PDB file of C-alpha atoms in Angstrom:
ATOM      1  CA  UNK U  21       0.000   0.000   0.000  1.00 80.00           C
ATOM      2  CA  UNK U  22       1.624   2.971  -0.527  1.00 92.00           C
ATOM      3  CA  UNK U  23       2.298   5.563   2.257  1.00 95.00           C
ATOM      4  CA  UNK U  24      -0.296   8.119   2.108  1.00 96.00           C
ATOM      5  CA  UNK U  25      -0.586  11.940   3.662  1.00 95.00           C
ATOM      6  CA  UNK U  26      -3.013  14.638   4.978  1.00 94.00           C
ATOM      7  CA  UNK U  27      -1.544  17.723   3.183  1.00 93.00           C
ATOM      8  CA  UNK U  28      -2.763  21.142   4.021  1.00 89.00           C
ATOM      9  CA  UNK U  29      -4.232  24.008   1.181  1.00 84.00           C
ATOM     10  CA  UNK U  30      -4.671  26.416   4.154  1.00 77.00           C
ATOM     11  CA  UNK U  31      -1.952  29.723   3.731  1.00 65.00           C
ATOM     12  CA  UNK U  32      -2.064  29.721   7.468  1.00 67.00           C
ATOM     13  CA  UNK U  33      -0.508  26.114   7.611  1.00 72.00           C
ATOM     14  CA  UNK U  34       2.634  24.798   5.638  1.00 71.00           C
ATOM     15  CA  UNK U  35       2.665  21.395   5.845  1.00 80.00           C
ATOM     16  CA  UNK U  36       1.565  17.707   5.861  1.00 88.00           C
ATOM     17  CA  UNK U  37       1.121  15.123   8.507  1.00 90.00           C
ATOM     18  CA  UNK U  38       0.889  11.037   7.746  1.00 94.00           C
ATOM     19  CA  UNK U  39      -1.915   9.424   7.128  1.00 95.00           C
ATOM     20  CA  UNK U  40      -2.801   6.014   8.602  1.00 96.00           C
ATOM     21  CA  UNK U  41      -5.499   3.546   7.161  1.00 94.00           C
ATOM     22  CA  UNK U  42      -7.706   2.199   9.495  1.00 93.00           C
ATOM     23  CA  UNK U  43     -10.650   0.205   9.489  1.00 89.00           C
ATOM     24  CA  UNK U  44     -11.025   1.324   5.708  1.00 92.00           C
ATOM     25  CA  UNK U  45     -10.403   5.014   6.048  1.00 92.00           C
ATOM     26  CA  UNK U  46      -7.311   7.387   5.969  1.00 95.00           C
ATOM     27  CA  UNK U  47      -6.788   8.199   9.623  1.00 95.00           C
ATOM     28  CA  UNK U  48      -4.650  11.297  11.237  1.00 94.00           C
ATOM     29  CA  UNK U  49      -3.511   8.723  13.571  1.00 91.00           C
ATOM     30  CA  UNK U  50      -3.521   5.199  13.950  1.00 89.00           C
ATOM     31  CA  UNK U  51      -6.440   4.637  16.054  1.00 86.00           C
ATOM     32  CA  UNK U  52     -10.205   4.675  15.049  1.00 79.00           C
ATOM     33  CA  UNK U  53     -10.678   7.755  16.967  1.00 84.00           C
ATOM     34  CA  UNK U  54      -8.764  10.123  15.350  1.00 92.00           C
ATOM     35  CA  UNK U  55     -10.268  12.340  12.251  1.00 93.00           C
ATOM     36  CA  UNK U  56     -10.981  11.380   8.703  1.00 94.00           C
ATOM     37  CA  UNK U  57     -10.339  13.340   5.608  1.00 94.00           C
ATOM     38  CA  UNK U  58     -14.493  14.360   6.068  1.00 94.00           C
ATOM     39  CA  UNK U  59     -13.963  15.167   9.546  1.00 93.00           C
ATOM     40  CA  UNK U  60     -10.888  17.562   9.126  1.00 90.00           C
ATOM     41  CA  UNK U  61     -12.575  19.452   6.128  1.00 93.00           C
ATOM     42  CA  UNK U  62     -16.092  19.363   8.475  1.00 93.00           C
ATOM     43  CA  UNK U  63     -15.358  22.989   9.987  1.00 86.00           C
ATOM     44  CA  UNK U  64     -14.211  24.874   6.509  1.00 85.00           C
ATOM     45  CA  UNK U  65     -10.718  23.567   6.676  1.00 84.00           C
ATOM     46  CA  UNK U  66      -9.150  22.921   3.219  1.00 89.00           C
ATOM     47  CA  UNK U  67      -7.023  18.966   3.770  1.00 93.00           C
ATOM     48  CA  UNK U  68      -6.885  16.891   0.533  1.00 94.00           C
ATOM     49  CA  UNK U  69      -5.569  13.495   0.596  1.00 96.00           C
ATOM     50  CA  UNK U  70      -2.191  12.446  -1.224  1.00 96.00           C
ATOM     51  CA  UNK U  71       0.973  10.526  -1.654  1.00 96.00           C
ATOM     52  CA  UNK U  72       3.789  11.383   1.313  1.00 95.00           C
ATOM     53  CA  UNK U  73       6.211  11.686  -1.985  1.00 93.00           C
ATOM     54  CA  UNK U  74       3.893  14.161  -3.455  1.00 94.00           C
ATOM     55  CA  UNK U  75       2.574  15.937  -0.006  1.00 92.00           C
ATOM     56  CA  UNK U  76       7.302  16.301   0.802  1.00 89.00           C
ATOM     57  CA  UNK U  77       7.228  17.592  -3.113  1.00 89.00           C
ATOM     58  CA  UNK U  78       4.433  20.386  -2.446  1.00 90.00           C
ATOM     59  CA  UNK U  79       6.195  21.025   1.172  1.00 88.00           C
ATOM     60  CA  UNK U  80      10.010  21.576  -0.973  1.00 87.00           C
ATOM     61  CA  UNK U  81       8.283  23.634  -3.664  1.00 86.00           C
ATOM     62  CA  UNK U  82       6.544  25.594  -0.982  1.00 87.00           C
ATOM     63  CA  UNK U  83      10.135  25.958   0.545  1.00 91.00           C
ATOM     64  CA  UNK U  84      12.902  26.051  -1.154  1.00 94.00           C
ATOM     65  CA  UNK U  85      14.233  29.305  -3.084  1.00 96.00           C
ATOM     66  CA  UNK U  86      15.844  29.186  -6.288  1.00 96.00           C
ATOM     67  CA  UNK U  87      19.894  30.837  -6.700  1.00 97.00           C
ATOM     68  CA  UNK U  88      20.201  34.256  -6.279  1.00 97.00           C
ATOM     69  CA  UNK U  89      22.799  36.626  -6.546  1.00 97.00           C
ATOM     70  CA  UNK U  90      23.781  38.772  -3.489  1.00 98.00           C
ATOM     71  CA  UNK U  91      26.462  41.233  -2.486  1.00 98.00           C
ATOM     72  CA  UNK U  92      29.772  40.274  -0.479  1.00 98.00           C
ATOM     73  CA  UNK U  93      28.741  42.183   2.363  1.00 98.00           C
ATOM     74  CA  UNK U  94      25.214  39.831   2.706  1.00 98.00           C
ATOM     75  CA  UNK U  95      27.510  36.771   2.190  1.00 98.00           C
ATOM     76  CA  UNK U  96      29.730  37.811   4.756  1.00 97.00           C
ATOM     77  CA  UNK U  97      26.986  39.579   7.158  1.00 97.00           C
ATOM     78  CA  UNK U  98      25.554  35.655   7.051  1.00 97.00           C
ATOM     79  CA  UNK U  99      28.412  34.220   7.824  1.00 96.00           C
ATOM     80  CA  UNK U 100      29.110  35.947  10.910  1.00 95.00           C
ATOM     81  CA  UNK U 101      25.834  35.895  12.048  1.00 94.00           C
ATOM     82  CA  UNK U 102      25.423  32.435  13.160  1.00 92.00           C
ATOM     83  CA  UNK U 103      28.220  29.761  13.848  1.00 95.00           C
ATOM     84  CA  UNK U 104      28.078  27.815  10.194  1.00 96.00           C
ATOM     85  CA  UNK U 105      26.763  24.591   9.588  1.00 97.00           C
ATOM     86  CA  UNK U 106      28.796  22.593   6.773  1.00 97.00           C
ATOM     87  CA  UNK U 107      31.721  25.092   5.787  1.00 97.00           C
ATOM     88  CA  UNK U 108      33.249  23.807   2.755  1.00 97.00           C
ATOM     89  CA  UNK U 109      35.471  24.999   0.215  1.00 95.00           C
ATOM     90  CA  UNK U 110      37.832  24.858  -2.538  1.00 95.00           C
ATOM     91  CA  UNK U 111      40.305  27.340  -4.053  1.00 95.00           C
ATOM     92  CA  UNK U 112      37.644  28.380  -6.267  1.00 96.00           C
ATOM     93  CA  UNK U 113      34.674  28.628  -4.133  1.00 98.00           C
ATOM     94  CA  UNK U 114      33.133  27.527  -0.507  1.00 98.00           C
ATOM     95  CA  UNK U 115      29.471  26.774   0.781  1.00 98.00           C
ATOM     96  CA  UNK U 116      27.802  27.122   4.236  1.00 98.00           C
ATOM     97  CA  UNK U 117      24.343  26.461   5.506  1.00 98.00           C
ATOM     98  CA  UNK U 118      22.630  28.668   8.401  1.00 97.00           C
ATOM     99  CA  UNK U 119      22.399  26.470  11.563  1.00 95.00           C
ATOM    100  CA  UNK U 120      19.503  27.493  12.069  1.00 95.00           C
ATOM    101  CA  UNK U 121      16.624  25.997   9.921  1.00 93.00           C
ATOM    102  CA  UNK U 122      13.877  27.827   8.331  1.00 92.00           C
ATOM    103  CA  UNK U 123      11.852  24.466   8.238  1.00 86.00           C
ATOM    104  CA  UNK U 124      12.075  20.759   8.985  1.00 83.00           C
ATOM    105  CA  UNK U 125      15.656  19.947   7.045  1.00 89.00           C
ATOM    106  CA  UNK U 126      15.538  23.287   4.738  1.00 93.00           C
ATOM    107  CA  UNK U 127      17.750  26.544   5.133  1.00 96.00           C
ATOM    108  CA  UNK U 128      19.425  29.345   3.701  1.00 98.00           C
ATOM    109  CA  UNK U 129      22.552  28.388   2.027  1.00 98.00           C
ATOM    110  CA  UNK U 130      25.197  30.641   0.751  1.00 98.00           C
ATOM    111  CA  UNK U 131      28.083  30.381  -1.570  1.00 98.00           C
ATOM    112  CA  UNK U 132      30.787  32.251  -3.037  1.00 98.00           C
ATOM    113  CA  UNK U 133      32.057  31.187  -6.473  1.00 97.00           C
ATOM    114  CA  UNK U 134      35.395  32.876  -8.124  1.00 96.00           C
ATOM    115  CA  UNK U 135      34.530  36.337  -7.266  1.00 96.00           C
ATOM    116  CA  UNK U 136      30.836  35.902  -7.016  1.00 97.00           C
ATOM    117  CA  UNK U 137      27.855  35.677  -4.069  1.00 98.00           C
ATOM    118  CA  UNK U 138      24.803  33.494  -3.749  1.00 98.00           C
ATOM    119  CA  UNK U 139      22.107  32.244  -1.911  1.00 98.00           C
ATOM    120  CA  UNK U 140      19.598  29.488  -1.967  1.00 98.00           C
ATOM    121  CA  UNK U 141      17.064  27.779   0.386  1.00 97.00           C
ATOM    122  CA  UNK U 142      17.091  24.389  -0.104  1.00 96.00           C
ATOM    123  CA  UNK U 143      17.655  21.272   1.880  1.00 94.00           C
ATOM    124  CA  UNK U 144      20.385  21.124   4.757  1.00 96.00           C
ATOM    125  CA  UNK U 145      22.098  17.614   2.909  1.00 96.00           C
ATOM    126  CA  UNK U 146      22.874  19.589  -0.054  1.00 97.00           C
ATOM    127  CA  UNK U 147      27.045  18.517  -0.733  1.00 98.00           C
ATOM    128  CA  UNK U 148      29.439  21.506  -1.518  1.00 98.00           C
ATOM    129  CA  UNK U 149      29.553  20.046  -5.097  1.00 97.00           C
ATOM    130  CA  UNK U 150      25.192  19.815  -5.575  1.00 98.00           C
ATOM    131  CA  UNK U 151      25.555  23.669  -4.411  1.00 98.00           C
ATOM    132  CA  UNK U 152      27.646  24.831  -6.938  1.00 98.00           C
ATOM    133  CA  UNK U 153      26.510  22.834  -9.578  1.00 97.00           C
ATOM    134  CA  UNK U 154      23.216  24.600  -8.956  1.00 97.00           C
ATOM    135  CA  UNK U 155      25.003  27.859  -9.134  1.00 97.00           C
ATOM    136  CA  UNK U 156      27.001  26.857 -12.181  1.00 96.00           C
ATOM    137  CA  UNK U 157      23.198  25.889 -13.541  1.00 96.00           C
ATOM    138  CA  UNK U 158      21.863  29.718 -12.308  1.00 96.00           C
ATOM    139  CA  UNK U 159      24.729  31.195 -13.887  1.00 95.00           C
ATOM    140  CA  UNK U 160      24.329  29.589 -17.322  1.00 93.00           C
ATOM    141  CA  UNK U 161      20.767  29.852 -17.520  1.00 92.00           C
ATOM    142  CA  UNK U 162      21.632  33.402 -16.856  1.00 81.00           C
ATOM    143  CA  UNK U 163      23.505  33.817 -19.867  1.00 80.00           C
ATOM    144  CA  UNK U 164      25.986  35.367 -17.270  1.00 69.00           C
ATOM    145  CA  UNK U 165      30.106  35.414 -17.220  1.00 62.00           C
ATOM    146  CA  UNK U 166      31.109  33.755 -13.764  1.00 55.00           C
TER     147      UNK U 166
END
């Protein structure tokens, strides 16, 4: 049977939560007392019922920000705000990741490449090499010299 999630279409709540089949209905939890895709969407509440690889595809897109460009002094300003998580580098560029996440396993992740600054939000197991092959990607979609 494949693995199955409540996921939210409320602004006010980003998210999923795993759905359990019980008794022949998708459960919040896995007992019979706990609320059915009817009884969640019984007081106006917007819950649809879907795949957990499609509800954690929804949640990323939801998430995640694409490469952007930014200043040295915003590369640096991050750097120094927070300890680092995952400082990496080569003589050509280096990576880190806030420590602190903005959700679940996803945060803001910066870069330098040659003489260029970026950021990103996008998950916290990212290697150095997936980051700057995304930048690499940003930069020649871009059209731009690195």
């Amino acid at each position: 049977m494949t693995a199955m999630a409540f996921w939210s279409k409320s602004s006010a709540f980003n998210g999923w939560c795993k759905a359990y089949f019980v008794e022949g209905a998708w459960r919040t939890t896995a007992c019979v007392t706990s609320k059915t895709l009817e009884e969640l969407n019984a007081n106006g509440d917007r819950w649809e019922l879907v795949t957990v690889g499609e509800a954690k595809a929804r949640f990323a897109a939801a998430n995640y920000r694409p490469v952007s460009e930014i200043s040295e002094e915003k590369f640096t300003d991050m750097l120094e705000v927070l300890p680092p998580l995952d400082w990496q580098g080569t003589p050509e560029s280096q990576t880190f990741k806030l420590s602190e996440m903005y959700s679940g396993n996803i945060t803001d992740i910066f870069a330098q490449y040659r003489t260029r600054f970026f950021t990103m939000r996008n998950e916290v197991t990212l290697t150095h090499e997936e980051i700057i092959g995304k930048i690499r990607a940003f930069i020649d979609a871009a059209g731009i010299a690195a």
